Amino acid sequence: MKKYTTVGKSEKKIDSLSLATGESKFVDDFEMKNELYCKLVYSPHAFAEILDIDDSKALAIEGVVDVLHYKNVKHILHTTAGQGFPEPSPYDCTIFENIVRFVGDRVAMVIAENREIAHMAVKLLDVKYKILEPLFDPEKAMDPGAPQIHDSSRFTPIGVKYEPERNLAAEVEIGFGDIQKGKEESDFIIDETYNAHYGQHCTIEPHSVKSYFDEMGRLVLLSSTQVPFHVRRIVAQACDYPLSKIRVIKPRIGGGFGSKQEVFLEQLAALTTIKHKRPARLVISREEVFQSSRTRHPIRVNLKMGAKNNGEITFLEMDSLLNSGAYGSHALTVLSNCGSKVLPLFNKIENLHFIGRSVYTNLPVGGAYRGYGATQGYFALNQHLDILTRKLNVDLPDFIKKNHIQVGETSQVFEALGEGRDGVTQLVNSCQLDECIDICIKEIDWYKKHDKKITNGDKVRGVGLAVSMQGSAIPLIDMAAAYIKMNEDGSFNMNIGATDIGTGSDTILAQIAAEVLNVPLEKMIVYSSDTDRTPFDVGAYASSTTYLSGRAVKKCANKIKDQILGVAAEIMESSLEDLSLESSKVIDRKQNKSASYYDICNYSLYTKDQFQIQAEASEIVEQSPPPFMAQATEVEVDTKTGEVKVLEFVSAVDCGQAINPQLAEGQVEGATVNGISYAMTEEYIFSDKGNLLNKGFRSYKISTAADIPKMKTFIVESHEESGPFGAKSVSEIGINGPLPAIANAIYDAIGVRMYGAPFTAEKVYRAMQAQKIE
Amino acid sequence: MEKQLNINGKIAKVTFTPEELLLYTLRQNGFTEVKSGCKEGECGACLVLLNGKPVNSCLMFTASVLEEDKLLTVKGIGDLHEPHVIQEAFVDSGAVQCGFCTPGIVLASYALLQENPTPTEEEVKKAMDGNLCRCTGYVKIIEAVQLAAKRLQTK
Ligand code: FES
Ligand code: FES
């Protein structure tokens, strides 16, 4: 393999010292003079019609500037899903409406001089509701006579199946081969249903936006967003305001994980500034984040899998029911990914059927969340494989190795299932899943521990394994662009639309350019995510940045390289084929001469035929090469109480060439702990009226340092031919394994199957009791 | 109300309302390195050191801080030009992803290492228990604190 100078090195994340010293600014750290304080008012009812809003008492308070609600804000149907255009999500919301569809749906927004006044005014708003019968059970959403949550005025801009009359927000179906034939050939069939539950991203920075008019009268939005360009477009649409007058800037942002791919606050701040010609601040509280922002979609997955006694899988049917909550944000694409990121992994199954439906309920709204449907799908599939191999009495790791997709192979699913349209045909070019599995098995000591039920008093240990794949960008849909120019001292400005949300993408994209240009990393000056100053990029989602934006950067840097070589040839009177780049110089091997970047840039700027060495490049991708991963865990279950302790967790990932191994590991570790936390403690608990009861970190428990098990992370390098320097993306995949690996380990320990999570002592205890009764 | 507070070794004159939280007072007076993640004492993003002890500034009234008290934010232990060993260790270990939790966690580490210069992994985990980080999975944060401890020892 080729040796790189910067790529493959754990360079320091370029913004990390600024962050560690508290210099970096997040949205709410920008001081605005004369700023208006915005505070949202939410529905206490799961489903109701607003008969009237009387804001006179609130407006009578000194310091209350305005109250926005359905009576005074234009109704423009749009989606809050920050996706490419036209969005694959239904246009089913307006900024304010006279119907509220979940506890926490927005009713109005108070605009005041300061926090105290705004909080006072909120209580004085007089809202008259007519309560409607709510719908909470997704299984009943499509029943005749079920409450209808959205009327027929709603539609999907891409014209896919969408039937609000039946609460159907999305439907996908694909099939190959002959299921009936598969059934007939089966010696047995395993039919089980798994429930992946609600979860919240819990970025430590809550969603924040500030807006103001700049000195030219253009509207500037500082937003904690993953998708600045989609924000600009959606705000223009929802506020009916010219796109050309909007500038969106993403400063440092405090984590995203999908939650900040949602455009639901920016339009409100924008409206405030447009109407009152003053800066506005809208930062939601932790409670609001839990209740009113976005969540992981709960998905009920039914799997039917037939097999012969010799281990051959005869058919697979997947039936997924996604609870979209009150709005259909990402309802189609998360649903599709529950199949498209999961089913291709076992591509040898000839008879395959996938049906998925997303339905509306009067519960909190789902959205993009790291793993994006794959997490939910893999919870089911990995447990199903565990059940199957136990029944066949074969080794799970071995079985997976024999059946998973290999280099040079494809899956029909890739082609059949895209994001709101057909997918693309693609071959797998790189896959080190076998090695990932081997590492996990070795590290967890599988053969000494699996099926051994190592017991110590009331405590029994077990081990579990899970595998998964994800993708790298959305092929033929996502686009990224980059711009680079050269400075006299051999440094380069690189402006990119790509959005660093804490992942380190500014750093790894700079590494890619530095590698091409043969300069140390500090010579790259990165500026990203500003709709006025940087070229377009879809943003940080779908594991797209390393692969897609990385390719755009590489292409752009290559154009700069050509220009540098051209100038060097002129200076040294060399012929191009004798020239090569070497540490900020161009070398002419034949003449044994060199020209430094200093000479080259100064020549181009000041000496002859002057021009700026600069280039831009755009990139779309034709495939979405999957990273692969194996994850294994050892747990200890207290058979008296049901308490589960995760003792050790091993992850091994194939993400192609890791551009920056330390940052890649960080992505895997973060995703893994997030997944463990989701599996063990995180849960949305609702009252019977649909009110979320645990809206804070005290009651919605996420992992702390003290909770984490012994963690081991391995980067298994491969070379993805189509990726920049062989790279694939890595940010999402780590969250797919914990849920099923832990469930499989619990089964290994106590022989009890956990079809739902989190695996709290209470739930495990109950499952143990239920099994005893059976 | 008005008061002089000793923040990062300098006297700052602040105005505040009687029930104002220290978090707000600090942020409104330009100490925006003190972050707000939950305002319920659960995330540690707002952590500052009060006479060397970690406190969540969202749980404290400004009125209860005495003029002789010494407050320290993350900027008080080192800056971009002269970073503290702990801040550098966080950078070198890859312990900073989004960095929103970092000011609080760096200060919690600082307090720990003042008290216990050679903490075990378990002691580090325990000292961090009040600080949430959703990005890193804590692995590299724990490594960073241990690296800082080592560097401080050999300094
Ligand atoms: S903001 Fe103070 S602990 Fe979270
Ligand atoms: S680095 Fe993002 S929350 Fe800790």
PDB file of C-alpha atoms and ligand atoms in Angstrom, chain A residues 204 254-255, chain B residues 95-102 105 132-136 141, ligand 2:
ATOM      1  CA  ILE A 204     -25.075  18.444  25.181  1.00  0.00           C
ATOM      2  CA  GLY A 254     -22.212  20.987  20.287  1.00  0.00           C
ATOM      3  CA  GLY A 255     -22.988  17.641  18.715  1.00  0.00           C
TER       4      GLY A 255
ATOM      5  CA  ALA B  95     -10.694  13.848  23.812  1.00  0.00           C
ATOM      6  CA  VAL B  96     -12.334  16.875  22.216  1.00  0.00           C
ATOM      7  CA  GLN B  97     -15.029  16.222  19.667  1.00  0.00           C
ATOM      8  CA  CYS B  98     -17.740  18.886  19.654  1.00  0.00           C
ATOM      9  CA  GLY B  99     -16.081  20.430  22.680  1.00  0.00           C
ATOM     10  CA  PHE B 100     -19.266  21.624  24.314  1.00  0.00           C
ATOM     11  CA  CYS B 101     -18.687  19.469  27.381  1.00  0.00           C
ATOM     12  CA  THR B 102     -14.948  20.147  27.367  1.00  0.00           C
ATOM     13  CA  ILE B 105     -14.698  18.336  31.995  1.00  0.00           C
ATOM     14  CA  LEU B 132     -22.001  14.229  30.440  1.00  0.00           C
ATOM     15  CA  CYS B 133     -20.323  13.855  27.083  1.00  0.00           C
ATOM     16  CA  ARG B 134     -22.350  12.420  24.241  1.00  0.00           C
ATOM     17  CA  CYS B 135     -19.635  12.481  21.580  1.00  0.00           C
ATOM     18  CA  THR B 136     -16.587  10.663  22.842  1.00  0.00           C
ATOM     19  CA  ILE B 141     -11.327  11.685  28.034  1.00  0.00           C
TER      20      ILE B 141
HETATM   21  S1  FES C   2     -17.257  16.316  23.009  1.00  0.00           S
HETATM   22 FE1  FES C   2     -19.320  16.651  22.469  1.00  0.00          FE
HETATM   23  S2  FES C   2     -20.353  16.373  24.316  1.00  0.00           S
HETATM   24 FE2  FES C   2     -18.326  15.914  24.821  1.00  0.00          FE
END
